[in-house]
Amino acid sequence: MKRACVAKINSMCRVFLWKGDPEAHNTARVAWSTVVKTKEEGGLGVKDLLLWNKACCLRLIWLIFFMPESVWAAWFKEVILKGSVLLDYQALAEFLLANKQTIEAKRCSLPLNSPSYT
């Protein structure tokens, strides 16, 4: 999802939490960063959509490497990468947003390829 879309949804969730109406206007009584913490950490355990979206993109990268027989991985390799290697691939502006985010999310997974993780 677009970052602006995630921010709007998070904003509606914040307002709904305090007012019960996502269209109402409100000032936060507690920082959203506190609300999205787990209950054990003192939060309410509400999912942070920005983090959730990043995790979903990383899951798609995981599928490419560890489940190459999946339909999505095969489609992505054939249609989007067109024979290129994901780790060497540059996201192009004309690709769909989801594809760009998936390709850009590889930057988060690159530290996992370092010698300290293998």
mmCIF file of N, CA and C in Angstrom, residues 16-113:
data_model
loop_
_atom_site.group_PDB
_atom_site.id
_atom_site.type_symbol
_atom_site.label_atom_id
_atom_site.label_comp_id
_atom_site.label_asym_id
_atom_site.label_seq_id
_atom_site.Cartn_x
_atom_site.Cartn_y
_atom_site.Cartn_z
ATOM 1 N N PHE A 16 -10.910 6.668 15.717
ATOM 2 C CA PHE A 16 -11.933 5.702 16.117
ATOM 3 C C PHE A 16 -11.677 5.197 17.531
ATOM 4 N N LEU A 17 -10.403 4.997 17.871
ATOM 5 C CA LEU A 17 -10.054 4.508 19.205
ATOM 6 C C LEU A 17 -10.564 5.456 20.286
ATOM 7 N N TRP A 18 -10.451 6.776 20.056
ATOM 8 C CA TRP A 18 -10.830 7.744 21.074
ATOM 9 C C TRP A 18 -12.268 8.233 20.948
ATOM 10 N N LYS A 19 -12.814 8.318 19.738
ATOM 11 C CA LYS A 19 -14.156 8.883 19.549
ATOM 12 C C LYS A 19 -15.205 7.864 19.140
ATOM 13 N N GLY A 20 -14.810 6.734 18.575
ATOM 14 C CA GLY A 20 -15.777 5.752 18.097
ATOM 15 C C GLY A 20 -16.310 6.071 16.715
ATOM 16 N N ASP A 21 -15.810 7.143 16.113
ATOM 17 C CA ASP A 21 -16.233 7.552 14.773
ATOM 18 C C ASP A 21 -14.988 7.931 13.972
ATOM 19 N N PRO A 22 -14.665 7.170 12.926
ATOM 20 C CA PRO A 22 -13.436 7.456 12.175
ATOM 21 C C PRO A 22 -13.450 8.789 11.434
ATOM 22 N N GLU A 23 -14.613 9.405 11.289
ATOM 23 C CA GLU A 23 -14.712 10.690 10.588
ATOM 24 C C GLU A 23 -14.599 11.886 11.532
ATOM 25 N N ALA A 24 -14.637 11.650 12.834
ATOM 26 C CA ALA A 24 -14.563 12.744 13.802
ATOM 27 C C ALA A 24 -13.142 13.310 13.847
ATOM 28 N N HIS A 25 -13.008 14.486 14.429
ATOM 29 C CA HIS A 25 -11.693 15.092 14.613
ATOM 30 C C HIS A 25 -11.352 14.995 16.086
ATOM 31 N N ASN A 26 -10.081 14.724 16.359
ATOM 32 C CA ASN A 26 -9.707 14.484 17.738
ATOM 33 C C ASN A 26 -8.209 14.705 17.915
ATOM 34 N N THR A 27 -7.828 15.062 19.109
ATOM 35 C CA THR A 27 -6.410 15.079 19.444
ATOM 36 C C THR A 27 -6.111 13.804 20.217
ATOM 37 N N ALA A 28 -4.954 13.251 19.988
ATOM 38 C CA ALA A 28 -4.598 11.977 20.614
ATOM 39 C C ALA A 28 -4.330 12.163 22.097
ATOM 40 N N ARG A 29 -4.806 11.242 22.879
ATOM 41 C CA ARG A 29 -4.563 11.258 24.309
ATOM 42 C C ARG A 29 -3.309 10.455 24.656
ATOM 43 N N VAL A 30 -2.977 9.533 23.767
ATOM 44 C CA VAL A 30 -1.781 8.709 23.928
ATOM 45 C C VAL A 30 -1.094 8.650 22.571
ATOM 46 N N ALA A 31 0.222 8.675 22.565
ATOM 47 C CA ALA A 31 0.963 8.610 21.304
ATOM 48 C C ALA A 31 0.654 7.302 20.587
ATOM 49 N N TRP A 32 0.495 7.370 19.260
ATOM 50 C CA TRP A 32 0.183 6.179 18.468
ATOM 51 C C TRP A 32 1.294 5.142 18.613
ATOM 52 N N SER A 33 2.535 5.588 18.766
ATOM 53 C CA SER A 33 3.646 4.654 18.947
ATOM 54 C C SER A 33 3.480 3.847 20.235
ATOM 55 N N THR A 34 2.786 4.390 21.214
ATOM 56 C CA THR A 34 2.498 3.650 22.446
ATOM 57 C C THR A 34 1.332 2.695 22.232
ATOM 58 N N VAL A 35 0.318 3.125 21.507
ATOM 59 C CA VAL A 35 -0.868 2.295 21.258
ATOM 60 C C VAL A 35 -0.498 1.022 20.512
ATOM 61 N N VAL A 36 0.435 1.108 19.552
ATOM 62 C CA VAL A 36 0.771 -0.060 18.736
ATOM 63 C C VAL A 36 1.744 -1.016 19.427
ATOM 64 N N LYS A 37 2.229 -0.667 20.602
ATOM 65 C CA LYS A 37 3.078 -1.600 21.352
ATOM 66 C C LYS A 37 2.233 -2.771 21.839
ATOM 67 N N THR A 38 2.893 -3.892 22.110
ATOM 68 C CA THR A 38 2.173 -5.050 22.642
ATOM 69 C C THR A 38 1.662 -4.728 24.041
ATOM 70 N N LYS A 39 0.717 -5.495 24.507
ATOM 71 C CA LYS A 39 0.172 -5.275 25.847
ATOM 72 C C LYS A 39 1.251 -5.451 26.910
ATOM 73 N N GLU A 40 2.176 -6.393 26.657
ATOM 74 C CA GLU A 40 3.267 -6.627 27.603
ATOM 75 C C GLU A 40 4.199 -5.417 27.699
ATOM 76 N N GLU A 41 4.275 -4.641 26.607
ATOM 77 C CA GLU A 41 5.123 -3.449 26.580
ATOM 78 C C GLU A 41 4.373 -2.199 27.026
ATOM 79 N N GLY A 42 3.112 -2.338 27.413
ATOM 80 C CA GLY A 42 2.340 -1.201 27.884
ATOM 81 C C GLY A 42 1.432 -0.569 26.853
ATOM 82 N N GLY A 43 1.311 -1.183 25.692
ATOM 83 C CA GLY A 43 0.438 -0.660 24.645
ATOM 84 C C GLY A 43 -0.888 -1.392 24.616
ATOM 85 N N LEU A 44 -1.636 -1.190 23.540
ATOM 86 C CA LEU A 44 -2.927 -1.859 23.377
ATOM 87 C C LEU A 44 -2.851 -3.039 22.419
ATOM 88 N N GLY A 45 -1.708 -3.233 21.785
ATOM 89 C CA GLY A 45 -1.555 -4.359 20.869
ATOM 90 C C GLY A 45 -2.182 -4.136 19.503
ATOM 91 N N VAL A 46 -2.468 -2.880 19.147
ATOM 92 C CA VAL A 46 -3.030 -2.561 17.831
ATOM 93 C C VAL A 46 -1.914 -2.700 16.795
ATOM 94 N N LYS A 47 -2.236 -3.273 15.644
ATOM 95 C CA LYS A 47 -1.235 -3.473 14.593
ATOM 96 C C LYS A 47 -0.830 -2.136 13.969
ATOM 97 N N ASP A 48 0.458 -1.943 13.802
ATOM 98 C CA ASP A 48 0.987 -0.790 13.085
ATOM 99 C C ASP A 48 0.977 -1.149 11.608
ATOM 100 N N LEU A 49 0.109 -0.518 10.823
ATOM 101 C CA LEU A 49 -0.062 -0.888 9.422
ATOM 102 C C LEU A 49 1.185 -0.660 8.584
ATOM 103 N N LEU A 50 1.978 0.345 8.905
ATOM 104 C CA LEU A 50 3.204 0.584 8.153
ATOM 105 C C LEU A 50 4.165 -0.593 8.323
ATOM 106 N N LEU A 51 4.310 -1.056 9.559
ATOM 107 C CA LEU A 51 5.161 -2.215 9.833
ATOM 108 C C LEU A 51 4.564 -3.481 9.231
ATOM 109 N N TRP A 52 3.258 -3.622 9.324
ATOM 110 C CA TRP A 52 2.563 -4.788 8.772
ATOM 111 C C TRP A 52 2.745 -4.854 7.255
ATOM 112 N N ASN A 53 2.638 -3.714 6.587
ATOM 113 C CA ASN A 53 2.816 -3.654 5.141
ATOM 114 C C ASN A 53 4.239 -4.056 4.750
ATOM 115 N N LYS A 54 5.224 -3.580 5.507
ATOM 116 C CA LYS A 54 6.616 -3.931 5.230
ATOM 117 C C LYS A 54 6.830 -5.433 5.425
ATOM 118 N N ALA A 55 6.218 -5.995 6.460
ATOM 119 C CA ALA A 55 6.339 -7.436 6.704
ATOM 120 C C ALA A 55 5.730 -8.240 5.559
ATOM 121 N N CYS A 56 4.620 -7.770 5.032
ATOM 122 C CA CYS A 56 3.985 -8.471 3.900
ATOM 123 C C CYS A 56 4.875 -8.430 2.663
ATOM 124 N N CYS A 57 5.511 -7.292 2.409
ATOM 125 C CA CYS A 57 6.431 -7.197 1.269
ATOM 126 C C CYS A 57 7.622 -8.130 1.457
ATOM 127 N N LEU A 58 8.146 -8.197 2.677
ATOM 128 C CA LEU A 58 9.259 -9.111 2.944
ATOM 129 C C LEU A 58 8.828 -10.561 2.788
ATOM 130 N N ARG A 59 7.591 -10.859 3.129
ATOM 131 C CA ARG A 59 7.062 -12.215 2.941
ATOM 132 C C ARG A 59 7.052 -12.585 1.456
ATOM 133 N N LEU A 60 6.717 -11.636 0.604
ATOM 134 C CA LEU A 60 6.728 -11.903 -0.832
ATOM 135 C C LEU A 60 8.144 -12.190 -1.326
ATOM 136 N N ILE A 61 9.126 -11.469 -0.789
ATOM 137 C CA ILE A 61 10.520 -11.751 -1.150
ATOM 138 C C ILE A 61 10.909 -13.141 -0.667
ATOM 139 N N TRP A 62 10.473 -13.491 0.528
ATOM 140 C CA TRP A 62 10.746 -14.829 1.060
ATOM 141 C C TRP A 62 10.180 -15.894 0.121
ATOM 142 N N LEU A 63 8.979 -15.666 -0.394
ATOM 143 C CA LEU A 63 8.373 -16.620 -1.329
ATOM 144 C C LEU A 63 9.240 -16.826 -2.569
ATOM 145 N N ILE A 64 9.830 -15.753 -3.069
ATOM 146 C CA ILE A 64 10.667 -15.866 -4.266
ATOM 147 C C ILE A 64 11.851 -16.788 -4.013
ATOM 148 N N PHE A 65 12.469 -16.669 -2.840
ATOM 149 C CA PHE A 65 13.664 -17.455 -2.551
ATOM 150 C C PHE A 65 13.370 -18.865 -2.047
ATOM 151 N N PHE A 66 12.340 -19.024 -1.224
ATOM 152 C CA PHE A 66 12.133 -20.302 -0.556
ATOM 153 C C PHE A 66 10.947 -21.108 -1.066
ATOM 154 N N MET A 67 10.098 -20.506 -1.872
ATOM 155 C CA MET A 67 8.992 -21.232 -2.493
ATOM 156 C C MET A 67 8.890 -20.823 -3.957
ATOM 157 N N PRO A 68 9.950 -21.071 -4.722
ATOM 158 C CA PRO A 68 9.948 -20.623 -6.118
ATOM 159 C C PRO A 68 8.881 -21.295 -6.965
ATOM 160 N N GLU A 69 8.320 -22.405 -6.475
ATOM 161 C CA GLU A 69 7.268 -23.091 -7.229
ATOM 162 C C GLU A 69 5.896 -22.441 -7.044
ATOM 163 N N SER A 70 5.784 -21.455 -6.144
ATOM 164 C CA SER A 70 4.489 -20.801 -5.946
ATOM 165 C C SER A 70 4.110 -20.019 -7.202
ATOM 166 N N VAL A 71 2.831 -19.897 -7.436
ATOM 167 C CA VAL A 71 2.336 -19.198 -8.621
ATOM 168 C C VAL A 71 2.792 -17.742 -8.611
ATOM 169 N N TRP A 72 2.705 -17.086 -7.444
ATOM 170 C CA TRP A 72 3.099 -15.689 -7.366
ATOM 171 C C TRP A 72 4.580 -15.520 -7.686
ATOM 172 N N ALA A 73 5.443 -16.363 -7.112
ATOM 173 C CA ALA A 73 6.887 -16.252 -7.351
ATOM 174 C C ALA A 73 7.210 -16.474 -8.824
ATOM 175 N N ALA A 74 6.571 -17.471 -9.430
ATOM 176 C CA ALA A 74 6.803 -17.744 -10.850
ATOM 177 C C ALA A 74 6.363 -16.558 -11.711
ATOM 178 N N TRP A 75 5.198 -15.983 -11.392
ATOM 179 C CA TRP A 75 4.709 -14.822 -12.132
ATOM 180 C C TRP A 75 5.664 -13.638 -11.971
ATOM 181 N N PHE A 76 6.087 -13.371 -10.747
ATOM 182 C CA PHE A 76 6.966 -12.236 -10.473
ATOM 183 C C PHE A 76 8.281 -12.376 -11.232
ATOM 184 N N LYS A 77 8.855 -13.576 -11.219
ATOM 185 C CA LYS A 77 10.122 -13.806 -11.925
ATOM 186 C C LYS A 77 9.957 -13.637 -13.433
ATOM 187 N N GLU A 78 8.861 -14.145 -13.957
ATOM 188 C CA GLU A 78 8.644 -14.118 -15.404
ATOM 189 C C GLU A 78 8.244 -12.729 -15.904
ATOM 190 N N VAL A 79 7.281 -12.108 -15.248
ATOM 191 C CA VAL A 79 6.707 -10.856 -15.747
ATOM 192 C C VAL A 79 7.477 -9.627 -15.272
ATOM 193 N N ILE A 80 7.855 -9.578 -14.025
ATOM 194 C CA ILE A 80 8.485 -8.385 -13.471
ATOM 195 C C ILE A 80 10.001 -8.412 -13.634
ATOM 196 N N LEU A 81 10.630 -9.489 -13.193
ATOM 197 C CA LEU A 81 12.091 -9.543 -13.255
ATOM 198 C C LEU A 81 12.615 -9.837 -14.658
ATOM 199 N N LYS A 82 11.839 -10.568 -15.435
ATOM 200 C CA LYS A 82 12.212 -10.907 -16.821
ATOM 201 C C LYS A 82 13.623 -11.480 -16.911
ATOM 202 N N GLY A 83 13.913 -12.422 -16.030
ATOM 203 C CA GLY A 83 15.208 -13.095 -16.056
ATOM 204 C C GLY A 83 16.291 -12.427 -15.234
ATOM 205 N N SER A 84 16.043 -11.239 -14.702
ATOM 206 C CA SER A 84 17.031 -10.561 -13.860
ATOM 207 C C SER A 84 17.048 -11.189 -12.475
ATOM 208 N N VAL A 85 18.088 -10.895 -11.730
ATOM 209 C CA VAL A 85 18.200 -11.366 -10.352
ATOM 210 C C VAL A 85 17.611 -10.286 -9.445
ATOM 211 N N LEU A 86 16.800 -10.694 -8.479
ATOM 212 C CA LEU A 86 16.114 -9.730 -7.606
ATOM 213 C C LEU A 86 17.095 -8.820 -6.877
ATOM 214 N N LEU A 87 18.177 -9.355 -6.359
ATOM 215 C CA LEU A 87 19.100 -8.547 -5.563
ATOM 216 C C LEU A 87 19.865 -7.527 -6.402
ATOM 217 N N ASP A 88 19.911 -7.710 -7.716
ATOM 218 C CA ASP A 88 20.587 -6.760 -8.600
ATOM 219 C C ASP A 88 19.599 -5.862 -9.342
ATOM 220 N N TYR A 89 18.323 -6.071 -9.129
ATOM 221 C CA TYR A 89 17.285 -5.416 -9.908
ATOM 222 C C TYR A 89 16.980 -4.028 -9.362
ATOM 223 N N GLN A 90 16.850 -3.045 -10.243
ATOM 224 C CA GLN A 90 16.463 -1.684 -9.860
ATOM 225 C C GLN A 90 14.975 -1.493 -10.145
ATOM 226 N N ALA A 91 14.238 -0.988 -9.153
ATOM 227 C CA ALA A 91 12.807 -0.739 -9.351
ATOM 228 C C ALA A 91 12.624 0.401 -10.346
ATOM 229 N N LEU A 92 11.791 0.179 -11.358
ATOM 230 C CA LEU A 92 11.533 1.199 -12.369
ATOM 231 C C LEU A 92 10.205 1.885 -12.092
ATOM 232 N N ALA A 93 10.109 3.167 -12.442
ATOM 233 C CA ALA A 93 8.941 3.978 -12.114
ATOM 234 C C ALA A 93 7.660 3.467 -12.748
ATOM 235 N N GLU A 94 7.739 2.809 -13.899
ATOM 236 C CA GLU A 94 6.505 2.386 -14.558
ATOM 237 C C GLU A 94 5.879 1.131 -13.963
ATOM 238 N N PHE A 95 6.562 0.475 -13.015
ATOM 239 C CA PHE A 95 5.976 -0.723 -12.414
ATOM 240 C C PHE A 95 4.866 -0.340 -11.444
ATOM 241 N N LEU A 96 4.011 -1.269 -11.200
ATOM 242 C CA LEU A 96 2.942 -1.060 -10.237
ATOM 243 C C LEU A 96 3.516 -0.818 -8.854
ATOM 244 N N LEU A 97 2.761 -0.111 -8.014
ATOM 245 C CA LEU A 97 3.221 0.228 -6.671
ATOM 246 C C LEU A 97 3.600 -1.015 -5.881
ATOM 247 N N ALA A 98 2.785 -2.039 -5.915
ATOM 248 C CA ALA A 98 3.070 -3.249 -5.138
ATOM 249 C C ALA A 98 4.384 -3.870 -5.563
ATOM 250 N N ASN A 99 4.652 -3.870 -6.843
ATOM 251 C CA ASN A 99 5.904 -4.436 -7.330
ATOM 252 C C ASN A 99 7.087 -3.589 -6.884
ATOM 253 N N LYS A 100 6.941 -2.262 -6.944
ATOM 254 C CA LYS A 100 8.026 -1.388 -6.508
ATOM 255 C C LYS A 100 8.297 -1.586 -5.023
ATOM 256 N N GLN A 101 7.239 -1.683 -4.221
ATOM 257 C CA GLN A 101 7.441 -1.858 -2.788
ATOM 258 C C GLN A 101 8.104 -3.193 -2.492
ATOM 259 N N THR A 102 7.729 -4.233 -3.212
ATOM 260 C CA THR A 102 8.335 -5.539 -2.995
ATOM 261 C C THR A 102 9.814 -5.499 -3.344
ATOM 262 N N ILE A 103 10.133 -4.873 -4.463
ATOM 263 C CA ILE A 103 11.532 -4.786 -4.872
ATOM 264 C C ILE A 103 12.323 -3.920 -3.892
ATOM 265 N N GLU A 104 11.735 -2.817 -3.443
ATOM 266 C CA GLU A 104 12.422 -1.942 -2.498
ATOM 267 C C GLU A 104 12.551 -2.591 -1.123
ATOM 268 N N ALA A 105 11.647 -3.484 -0.767
ATOM 269 C CA ALA A 105 11.706 -4.156 0.527
ATOM 270 C C ALA A 105 12.907 -5.080 0.621
ATOM 271 N N LYS A 106 13.495 -5.413 -0.509
ATOM 272 C CA LYS A 106 14.679 -6.279 -0.482
ATOM 273 C C LYS A 106 15.784 -5.632 0.334
ATOM 274 N N ARG A 107 15.798 -4.300 0.388
ATOM 275 C CA ARG A 107 16.824 -3.603 1.168
ATOM 276 C C ARG A 107 16.746 -3.994 2.640
ATOM 277 N N CYS A 108 15.547 -4.282 3.132
ATOM 278 C CA CYS A 108 15.387 -4.712 4.518
ATOM 279 C C CYS A 108 15.919 -6.122 4.717
ATOM 280 N N SER A 109 15.840 -6.935 3.674
ATOM 281 C CA SER A 109 16.252 -8.326 3.810
ATOM 282 C C SER A 109 17.735 -8.522 3.542
ATOM 283 N N LEU A 110 18.405 -7.560 2.937
ATOM 284 C CA LEU A 110 19.822 -7.723 2.616
ATOM 285 C C LEU A 110 20.695 -7.982 3.842
ATOM 286 N N PRO A 111 20.460 -7.340 5.005
ATOM 287 C CA PRO A 111 21.291 -7.664 6.166
ATOM 288 C C PRO A 111 21.197 -9.142 6.560
ATOM 289 N N LEU A 112 20.106 -9.808 6.220
ATOM 290 C CA LEU A 112 19.964 -11.220 6.555
ATOM 291 C C LEU A 112 20.905 -12.086 5.727
ATOM 292 N N ASN A 113 21.415 -11.550 4.618
ATOM 293 C CA ASN A 113 22.349 -12.293 3.785
ATOM 294 C C ASN A 113 23.789 -12.129 4.245
#
